[in-house]
Amino acid sequence: MQRRHFLYGAGAAVVALSGGAAADESLPSSARAPAQPISFAPPPPLVPIRARADRIVAINVCSRPFRAQGPRIEAERIGRKTVVHNYGHGGSGWSLSWGSAALAVRLAQVTRETRIAVIGCGAIGLTTALVAQRAGLHVRIYAKERPPETRSFNATGVWSPDSRICTVEHATPEFERRWEDMARLSFRTYQTLLGLADSPIEWRDGYMLSDTPFDQPAGHGDEREPPYPDLERRLLADIRGPMQALEPGQHPFQVPHARRYSQMIFNITAYARLLLDDFLRLGGEIETRAFESPRQFADLREKTLVNCTGYGARALLGDETIVPVRGQTARLIPQPQVNYGVLYRNHNLYVVPRRDGILVQAQADGDFGNADTTVDRAASEAAVARLAGLFATK
Ligand SMILES: Cc1cc2nc3c(=O)[nH]c(=O)nc-3n(C[C@H](O)[C@H](O)[C@H](O)COP(=O)(O)OP(=O)(O)OC[C@H]3O[C@@H](n4cnc5c(N)ncnc54)[C@H](O)[C@@H]3O)c2cc1C
């Protein structure tokens, strides 16, 4: 069980290293594995990240759609329509999308309709639409926004299948079985998307850095956050990448303790474009449309709909089980030679080497339950300054 997963505060990210794991995109899956002594030569010298505030090209804030009971994937009748819900994936939407889509499409197929509507064009809507097309259905997407305007577009972009996916009390054996099926199917699907032009999906090294030994306890998280189950460490141990201890001299960072992990990342710009292109190539259509109320579903020509409105479902359906969890990311000008990530524990610093920019995540106390999407530029600049400090010569 884990409580919270800040990268700062006294000893925070060590939760990932001392048993309790951090269910956040902030922590790579492999960060939860025990470190093995390094058994191969270190990689060639790393190209330093040019960490300067004047290289920030974008700062984005959006809300994770968290539900204590986990994503809502079920069918209901609304008027004369069958509506299959597929929303509320917390900090795991990209990671679980293919598996979640498979469950939702199975429910839609029960109606035997061959033309369905998908409402929403984020990570969940696009993958649901593609899974339905591959099952032989004709799909029209209706959405207020499409990439790059969707919230999904502003995610960190890492494999994080149990990040704020439910609370401990809701992690029943039935939930865990369903989650594991979704995660494994998604993981397998992602391995089929490696090696493509524009690298939508890649595996990268990352360096977990610390001022204090990794076996020292982690700091305290945000007390407002509920405890989350550590599903990935328990249920997906066989597909987590390795974590290796490094000696001083085996890495360039100005810290006494370092480990290296492997992590699957999503280059969201290229990946979202790939999903959209595939959907359109398979005959899909997209109509821009905003729904104020589910009563407006009656206007659609399709009789079976899949509702993939993410955080939007809170207002659309009045579903207050969806709790916003604020997240802010900044992107630095891309540096193609930088092929590694950084996680500096207890310093609120998490860096992902995406092709569309070096992504620097900054979290804050009070993100849980916070729907404010105002950019806090100072927080991102401070994170970039901390990153610069890791490369400074002493
Ligand atoms: C900062 C941050 C970092 C994250 N990092 C990761 C990560 O690294 N890995 C990971 O797996 N997950 C991550 N997540 C979580 C992930 O981004 C979400 O779980 C995911 O984006 C949810 O996708 P979605 O398609 O349900 O929602 P959205 O992307 O919000 O899409 C909803 C769609 O529905 C449409 N819509 C909504 N309401 C209406 C309406 N009333 N009428 C018409 N259309 C409507 C929208 O226009 C949009 O097209 C992160 C989230 C945040 C905030």
Coordinates of C-alpha atoms and ligand atoms in Angstrom, one line a residue:
M1 CA 0.0 0.0 0.0
Q2 CA 1.2 3.5 -0.6
R3 CA -0.1 6.8 0.4
R4 CA 1.3 9.5 -1.9
H5 CA 4.1 9.9 -4.3
F6 CA 5.7 13.2 -4.2
L7 CA 9.2 13.5 -5.5
Y8 CA 10.1 16.0 -2.8
G9 CA 9.8 16.3 0.9
A10 CA 12.1 14.2 3.2
G11 CA 12.7 11.0 1.5
A12 CA 9.6 10.8 -0.7
A13 CA 10.2 8.6 -3.7
V14 CA 12.0 6.0 -1.6
V15 CA 8.5 4.5 -1.1
A16 CA 9.2 3.1 -4.5
L17 CA 12.4 1.5 -3.2
S18 CA 11.5 0.3 0.2
G19 CA 8.4 -1.7 -0.5
G20 CA 5.5 0.7 -0.7
A21 CA 5.4 1.8 -4.3
A22 CA 4.3 5.0 -5.8
A23 CA 1.3 4.7 -8.0
D24 CA 2.0 7.7 -10.1
E25 CA 3.3 8.5 -13.6
S26 CA 6.0 10.2 -11.5
L27 CA 7.5 6.9 -10.8
P28 CA 8.6 4.4 -13.5
S29 CA 7.3 0.9 -13.1
S30 CA 10.8 -0.3 -12.7
A31 CA 11.4 2.1 -9.8
R32 CA 9.5 -0.4 -7.7
A33 CA 11.8 -3.3 -8.3
P34 CA 14.7 -4.0 -5.9
A35 CA 18.0 -2.8 -7.4
Q36 CA 20.4 -5.4 -8.8
P37 CA 24.1 -4.9 -8.8
I38 CA 25.1 -3.6 -12.2
S39 CA 26.4 -6.5 -14.3
F40 CA 27.3 -4.7 -17.6
A41 CA 29.4 -1.8 -18.7
P42 CA 27.9 1.6 -18.2
P43 CA 26.5 3.2 -21.4
P44 CA 28.4 5.9 -23.2
P45 CA 28.6 9.4 -21.5
L46 CA 25.2 11.0 -21.3
V47 CA 24.5 14.3 -23.2
P48 CA 23.6 16.9 -20.5
I49 CA 20.1 18.4 -20.6
R50 CA 20.2 22.1 -21.4
A51 CA 18.0 22.9 -18.5
R52 CA 17.2 26.6 -18.7
A53 CA 14.0 28.4 -18.1
D54 CA 14.3 30.2 -21.5
R55 CA 14.2 26.8 -23.2
I56 CA 10.6 26.1 -21.9
V57 CA 8.4 26.0 -24.9
A58 CA 5.1 24.9 -23.2
I59 CA 3.6 24.6 -19.8
N60 CA 0.4 22.7 -19.4
V61 CA -1.9 22.0 -16.5
C62 CA -4.8 19.6 -16.5
S63 CA -6.9 17.4 -14.3
R64 CA -6.6 13.7 -13.9
P65 CA -10.0 12.1 -13.7
F66 CA -9.7 10.1 -10.5
R67 CA -12.4 7.8 -9.1
A68 CA -11.9 6.0 -5.8
Q69 CA -13.7 3.0 -7.2
G70 CA -11.7 2.9 -10.4
P71 CA -12.7 3.6 -14.0
R72 CA -16.4 3.3 -14.8
I73 CA -16.7 0.7 -17.5
E74 CA -20.4 -0.4 -17.7
A75 CA -23.5 -0.1 -19.9
E76 CA -26.7 1.7 -19.0
R77 CA -29.8 2.7 -20.9
I78 CA -30.3 6.4 -21.4
G79 CA -33.6 7.0 -23.2
R80 CA -33.5 4.8 -26.2
K81 CA -29.7 4.5 -26.4
T82 CA -27.3 2.0 -24.9
V83 CA -24.5 4.0 -23.4
V84 CA -21.3 2.2 -22.4
H85 CA -19.2 4.3 -20.0
N86 CA -15.5 4.2 -20.3
Y87 CA -14.1 7.0 -18.1
G88 CA -12.3 7.8 -14.9
H89 CA -8.8 6.5 -15.4
G90 CA -7.0 8.7 -13.0
G91 CA -3.3 8.9 -13.8
S92 CA -3.3 5.7 -15.9
G93 CA -5.4 6.6 -18.9
W94 CA -2.8 6.1 -21.6
S95 CA -1.3 3.1 -19.9
L96 CA -4.6 1.2 -19.5
S97 CA -6.3 2.5 -22.6
W98 CA -6.1 -0.6 -24.9
G99 CA -7.3 -3.0 -22.2
S100 CA -10.1 -0.6 -21.1
A101 CA -11.2 -0.2 -24.7
A102 CA -11.4 -3.9 -25.1
L103 CA -13.8 -4.2 -22.2
A104 CA -16.0 -1.3 -23.4
V105 CA -16.2 -2.6 -26.9
R106 CA -17.2 -6.0 -25.7
L107 CA -20.1 -4.4 -23.9
A108 CA -21.0 -2.4 -27.0
Q109 CA -21.0 -5.5 -29.1
V110 CA -23.7 -7.0 -26.9
T111 CA -26.2 -4.7 -28.6
R112 CA -25.3 -6.2 -32.1
E113 CA -25.3 -2.7 -33.6
T114 CA -22.7 -2.4 -36.4
R115 CA -22.5 1.4 -36.2
I116 CA -21.6 3.0 -32.9
A117 CA -20.7 6.4 -31.6
V118 CA -17.7 7.2 -29.4
I119 CA -18.0 10.4 -27.4
G120 CA -14.6 11.8 -26.7
C121 CA -11.4 11.9 -28.6
G122 CA -8.7 11.6 -25.9
A123 CA -6.6 8.6 -25.1
I124 CA -9.6 6.5 -24.1
G125 CA -11.9 7.6 -27.0
L126 CA -9.3 7.1 -29.7
T127 CA -8.3 3.6 -28.5
T128 CA -11.9 2.6 -28.0
A129 CA -12.7 3.7 -31.5
L130 CA -9.8 1.8 -33.0
V131 CA -10.6 -1.4 -31.1
A132 CA -14.2 -1.2 -32.3
Q133 CA -13.1 -0.7 -35.9
R134 CA -10.8 -3.6 -35.6
A135 CA -13.7 -5.6 -34.4
G136 CA -15.5 -4.7 -37.6
L137 CA -17.7 -1.8 -36.4
H138 CA -18.2 1.5 -38.1
V139 CA -17.4 4.3 -35.7
R140 CA -18.1 8.0 -35.5
I141 CA -16.4 10.1 -32.9
Y142 CA -18.3 13.1 -31.4
A143 CA -16.1 15.3 -29.3
K144 CA -15.8 18.9 -28.1
E145 CA -12.0 18.8 -28.6
R146 CA -9.6 16.5 -30.4
P147 CA -5.8 16.3 -30.0
P148 CA -3.8 18.5 -29.3
E149 CA -6.6 20.2 -27.3
T150 CA -7.7 17.2 -25.2
R151 CA -6.5 16.7 -21.6
S152 CA -4.8 13.5 -22.6
F153 CA -2.4 15.5 -24.8
N154 CA -0.9 17.1 -21.7
A155 CA 0.0 13.9 -19.9
T156 CA 3.5 13.0 -18.8
G157 CA 3.6 10.1 -21.2
V158 CA 4.9 7.1 -19.3
W159 CA 3.7 3.6 -18.6
S160 CA 2.0 4.1 -15.2
P161 CA -0.9 1.6 -15.1
D162 CA -1.7 1.9 -11.4
S163 CA -1.3 5.7 -11.0
R164 CA -4.3 6.9 -9.0
I165 CA -6.4 4.2 -10.5
C166 CA -8.5 3.5 -7.3
T167 CA -8.1 3.5 -3.5
V168 CA -7.0 0.6 -1.4
E169 CA -10.5 0.0 -0.1
H170 CA -11.8 -0.5 -3.6
A171 CA -9.0 -2.9 -4.7
T172 CA -11.2 -6.0 -4.4
P173 CA -10.0 -9.3 -5.9
E174 CA -12.5 -8.7 -8.8
F175 CA -11.2 -5.2 -9.4
E176 CA -7.6 -6.5 -9.3
R177 CA -8.3 -9.2 -11.8
R178 CA -10.0 -6.8 -14.2
W179 CA -7.1 -4.3 -13.8
E180 CA -4.5 -6.9 -14.4
D181 CA -6.3 -8.0 -17.6
M182 CA -6.5 -4.4 -18.8
A183 CA -2.8 -3.7 -18.0
R184 CA -1.5 -6.8 -19.6
L185 CA -3.5 -6.3 -22.8
S186 CA -2.4 -2.7 -23.0
F187 CA 1.2 -3.6 -22.4
R188 CA 1.2 -6.3 -25.1
T189 CA -0.4 -3.8 -27.5
Y190 CA 2.3 -1.2 -26.8
Q191 CA 5.0 -3.7 -27.7
T192 CA 3.5 -3.9 -31.1
L193 CA 3.9 -0.1 -31.5
L194 CA 7.7 -0.1 -31.0
G195 CA 10.1 0.6 -33.8
L196 CA 7.7 2.7 -35.9
A197 CA 8.5 5.9 -37.8
D198 CA 8.4 8.9 -35.5
S199 CA 8.8 6.6 -32.5
P200 CA 5.4 6.9 -30.9
I201 CA 6.3 4.4 -28.2
E202 CA 9.9 3.8 -26.9
W203 CA 11.8 2.2 -24.1
R204 CA 14.3 4.5 -22.4
D205 CA 16.7 4.4 -19.5
G206 CA 16.1 6.6 -16.5
Y207 CA 18.3 7.6 -13.6
M208 CA 16.8 7.7 -10.1
L209 CA 18.9 10.0 -8.0
S210 CA 19.1 10.6 -4.3
D211 CA 21.0 12.7 -1.8
T212 CA 20.5 10.0 0.8
P213 CA 20.8 6.2 0.7
F214 CA 17.9 4.5 -1.0
D215 CA 17.2 2.3 2.0
Q216 CA 16.4 5.4 4.1
P217 CA 12.7 5.9 4.6
A218 CA 10.7 8.1 2.3
G219 CA 9.1 11.4 3.3
H220 CA 5.5 12.1 3.9
G221 CA 3.0 12.6 1.1
D222 CA 0.1 14.8 0.9
E223 CA -2.3 13.8 3.7
R224 CA -5.3 14.7 1.6
E225 CA -4.6 11.9 -0.8
P226 CA -6.1 8.5 -0.1
P227 CA -4.0 5.4 0.1
Y228 CA -3.6 3.7 -3.3
P229 CA -3.0 0.0 -3.8
D230 CA 0.4 -1.1 -5.2
L231 CA -1.0 -3.1 -8.0
E232 CA 1.9 -3.0 -10.5
R233 CA 4.5 -4.3 -8.0
R234 CA 2.3 -7.1 -6.9
L235 CA 0.6 -8.2 -10.1
L236 CA 2.9 -7.2 -12.9
A237 CA 6.3 -8.2 -11.5
D238 CA 7.2 -10.2 -14.6
I239 CA 6.9 -7.3 -17.0
R240 CA 8.6 -4.6 -15.1
G241 CA 11.9 -3.4 -16.4
P242 CA 15.1 -3.8 -14.4
M243 CA 16.5 -1.4 -11.7
Q244 CA 20.2 -1.4 -11.2
A245 CA 22.4 0.2 -8.6
L246 CA 25.2 2.5 -9.9
E247 CA 28.5 3.3 -8.3
P248 CA 29.9 6.9 -8.3
G249 CA 31.6 7.3 -11.6
Q250 CA 29.1 5.2 -13.5
H251 CA 26.9 8.3 -14.0
P252 CA 27.5 12.0 -14.5
F253 CA 25.1 13.4 -11.9
Q254 CA 26.1 15.5 -8.9
V255 CA 24.5 13.2 -6.3
P256 CA 25.9 10.5 -4.1
H257 CA 23.3 7.8 -4.9
A258 CA 22.0 6.6 -8.3
R259 CA 20.1 3.8 -9.9
R260 CA 19.2 3.1 -13.4
Y261 CA 15.8 1.9 -14.6
S262 CA 14.1 1.1 -17.9
Q263 CA 10.8 2.7 -18.7
M264 CA 8.3 2.7 -21.6
I265 CA 7.4 6.2 -22.7
F266 CA 4.8 7.6 -25.0
N267 CA 5.8 10.4 -27.4
I268 CA 2.4 11.8 -27.2
T269 CA 2.6 14.2 -30.2
A270 CA 3.5 11.4 -32.6
Y271 CA 1.4 8.8 -30.8
A272 CA -1.8 10.9 -30.8
R273 CA -1.3 11.6 -34.5
L274 CA -0.8 7.9 -35.2
L275 CA -4.1 7.0 -33.4
L276 CA -6.0 9.8 -35.3
D277 CA -4.5 8.8 -38.7
D278 CA -5.3 5.1 -38.1
F279 CA -8.8 5.9 -37.1
L280 CA -9.5 8.0 -40.2
R281 CA -7.7 5.5 -42.5
L282 CA -10.0 2.8 -41.3
G283 CA -13.0 4.9 -42.4
G284 CA -13.7 6.7 -39.1
E285 CA -15.4 10.1 -38.9
I286 CA -15.1 12.8 -36.4
E287 CA -17.7 15.4 -35.7
T288 CA -17.1 18.3 -33.4
R289 CA -19.8 18.5 -30.9
A290 CA -20.3 19.5 -27.2
F291 CA -23.0 17.8 -25.2
E292 CA -24.6 19.8 -22.3
S293 CA -26.6 16.9 -21.1
P294 CA -27.0 13.2 -21.7
R295 CA -30.5 13.9 -23.0
Q296 CA -28.8 15.2 -26.2
F297 CA -27.6 11.7 -26.9
A298 CA -31.1 11.2 -28.3
D299 CA -30.1 13.4 -31.3
L300 CA -27.4 11.0 -32.4
R301 CA -28.2 8.6 -35.2
E302 CA -26.3 5.7 -33.6
K303 CA -28.1 3.7 -31.0
T304 CA -25.0 2.4 -29.1
L305 CA -22.6 5.0 -27.7
V306 CA -19.4 4.7 -25.8
N307 CA -18.9 7.6 -23.4
C308 CA -15.2 8.4 -23.2
T309 CA -15.5 11.9 -21.9
G310 CA -12.9 11.6 -19.1
Y311 CA -13.0 14.4 -16.6
G312 CA -15.8 15.9 -18.8
A313 CA -18.1 13.2 -17.5
R314 CA -18.2 15.0 -14.1
A315 CA -20.2 17.9 -15.6
L316 CA -21.9 16.0 -18.3
L317 CA -23.4 13.3 -16.1
G318 CA -23.2 15.1 -12.8
D319 CA -20.8 12.3 -11.7
E320 CA -19.2 13.7 -8.5
T321 CA -17.3 10.4 -8.0
I322 CA -14.7 12.0 -10.3
V323 CA -12.2 13.9 -8.4
P324 CA -9.8 16.2 -10.2
V325 CA -6.1 15.8 -9.5
R326 CA -4.1 18.7 -10.9
G327 CA -0.9 18.1 -12.9
Q328 CA 1.5 20.5 -14.4
T329 CA 4.2 19.7 -17.0
A330 CA 6.7 21.8 -18.9
R331 CA 8.5 21.0 -22.1
L332 CA 12.0 22.1 -22.9
I333 CA 13.1 22.5 -26.6
P334 CA 13.7 18.9 -27.8
Q335 CA 17.2 17.5 -27.6
P336 CA 17.3 14.4 -29.7
Q337 CA 20.6 13.3 -28.2
V338 CA 19.1 13.1 -24.7
N339 CA 17.9 9.6 -24.4
Y340 CA 17.5 9.2 -20.7
G341 CA 15.1 10.3 -18.0
V342 CA 15.7 11.6 -14.5
L343 CA 13.9 11.1 -11.2
Y344 CA 15.4 13.1 -8.3
R345 CA 13.7 11.8 -5.2
N346 CA 12.6 14.3 -2.6
H347 CA 13.2 17.2 -5.0
N348 CA 9.9 17.1 -6.9
L349 CA 11.8 16.5 -10.1
Y350 CA 10.8 14.1 -12.8
V351 CA 12.1 14.3 -16.3
V352 CA 11.0 12.3 -19.4
P353 CA 13.1 12.4 -22.6
R354 CA 10.3 12.7 -25.0
R355 CA 10.9 13.4 -28.7
D356 CA 8.5 16.4 -28.6
G357 CA 10.5 18.0 -25.8
I358 CA 12.2 17.2 -22.6
L359 CA 9.3 16.9 -20.3
V360 CA 9.7 18.3 -16.7
Q361 CA 7.0 17.5 -14.3
A362 CA 6.3 19.7 -11.2
Q363 CA 3.8 18.6 -8.6
A364 CA 2.5 20.5 -5.7
D365 CA 0.9 19.9 -2.3
G366 CA -2.8 20.4 -2.8
D367 CA -3.1 18.9 -6.3
F368 CA -5.6 16.3 -5.1
G369 CA -9.1 17.6 -5.5
N370 CA -7.9 20.7 -7.2
A371 CA -9.5 21.6 -10.5
D372 CA -7.6 24.8 -11.0
T373 CA -5.8 24.8 -14.3
T374 CA -3.9 28.0 -13.9
V375 CA -0.3 27.7 -14.9
D376 CA 2.2 28.2 -12.1
R377 CA 5.2 29.1 -14.2
A378 CA 7.4 29.6 -11.1
A379 CA 6.9 26.0 -10.1
S380 CA 8.1 24.8 -13.5
E381 CA 11.1 27.2 -13.6
A382 CA 12.1 25.9 -10.1
A383 CA 12.0 22.3 -11.4
V384 CA 14.1 23.3 -14.4
A385 CA 16.6 25.0 -12.0
R386 CA 16.8 21.8 -9.9
L387 CA 17.5 19.8 -13.0
A388 CA 20.3 22.2 -14.0
G389 CA 21.9 21.7 -10.6
L390 CA 22.3 18.0 -11.3
F391 CA 24.7 18.8 -14.1
A392 CA 26.6 21.6 -12.4
T393 CA 30.3 20.9 -11.7
K394 CA 31.2 21.3 -8.1
Ligands
LIG1 C1 -0.3 15.9 -15.7 C2 -0.8 14.6 -16.0 C3 0.1 13.6 -16.4 C4 -0.4 12.3 -16.7 N1 0.5 11.4 -17.1 C5 0.1 10.1 -17.5 C6 1.1 9.2 -17.9 O1 2.3 9.5 -18.0 N2 0.6 8.0 -18.2 C7 -0.7 7.6 -18.2 O2 -1.1 6.5 -18.5 N3 -1.6 8.6 -17.8 C8 -1.2 9.8 -17.5 N4 -2.2 10.7 -17.1 C9 -3.6 10.4 -17.0 C10 -4.2 10.4 -18.4 O3 -3.8 11.6 -19.1 C11 -5.7 10.4 -18.3 O4 -6.1 9.3 -17.6 C12 -6.3 10.3 -19.7 O5 -5.9 11.4 -20.4 C13 -7.8 10.3 -19.7 O6 -8.1 10.2 -21.1 P1 -9.6 10.5 -21.5 O7 -9.7 10.1 -23.0 O8 -10.5 9.7 -20.6 O9 -9.9 12.0 -21.3 P2 -9.6 13.3 -22.1 O10 -8.3 13.4 -22.7 O11 -10.0 14.4 -21.2 O12 -10.7 13.2 -23.3 C14 -12.0 13.4 -23.1 C15 -12.7 13.7 -24.5 O13 -14.1 13.9 -24.3 C16 -14.5 15.1 -24.8 N5 -15.6 15.6 -24.0 C17 -15.6 15.8 -22.7 N6 -16.7 16.3 -22.3 C18 -17.5 16.4 -23.4 C19 -18.8 16.9 -23.7 N7 -19.6 17.4 -22.7 N8 -19.2 16.9 -24.9 C20 -18.4 16.5 -25.9 N9 -17.2 16.0 -25.7 C21 -16.7 16.0 -24.5 C22 -13.2 16.0 -24.8 O14 -13.4 17.0 -25.7 C23 -12.2 14.9 -25.2 O15 -12.2 14.7 -26.6 C24 -1.8 12.0 -16.7 C25 -2.7 13.0 -16.4 C26 -2.2 14.3 -16.1 C27 -3.2 15.3 -15.8

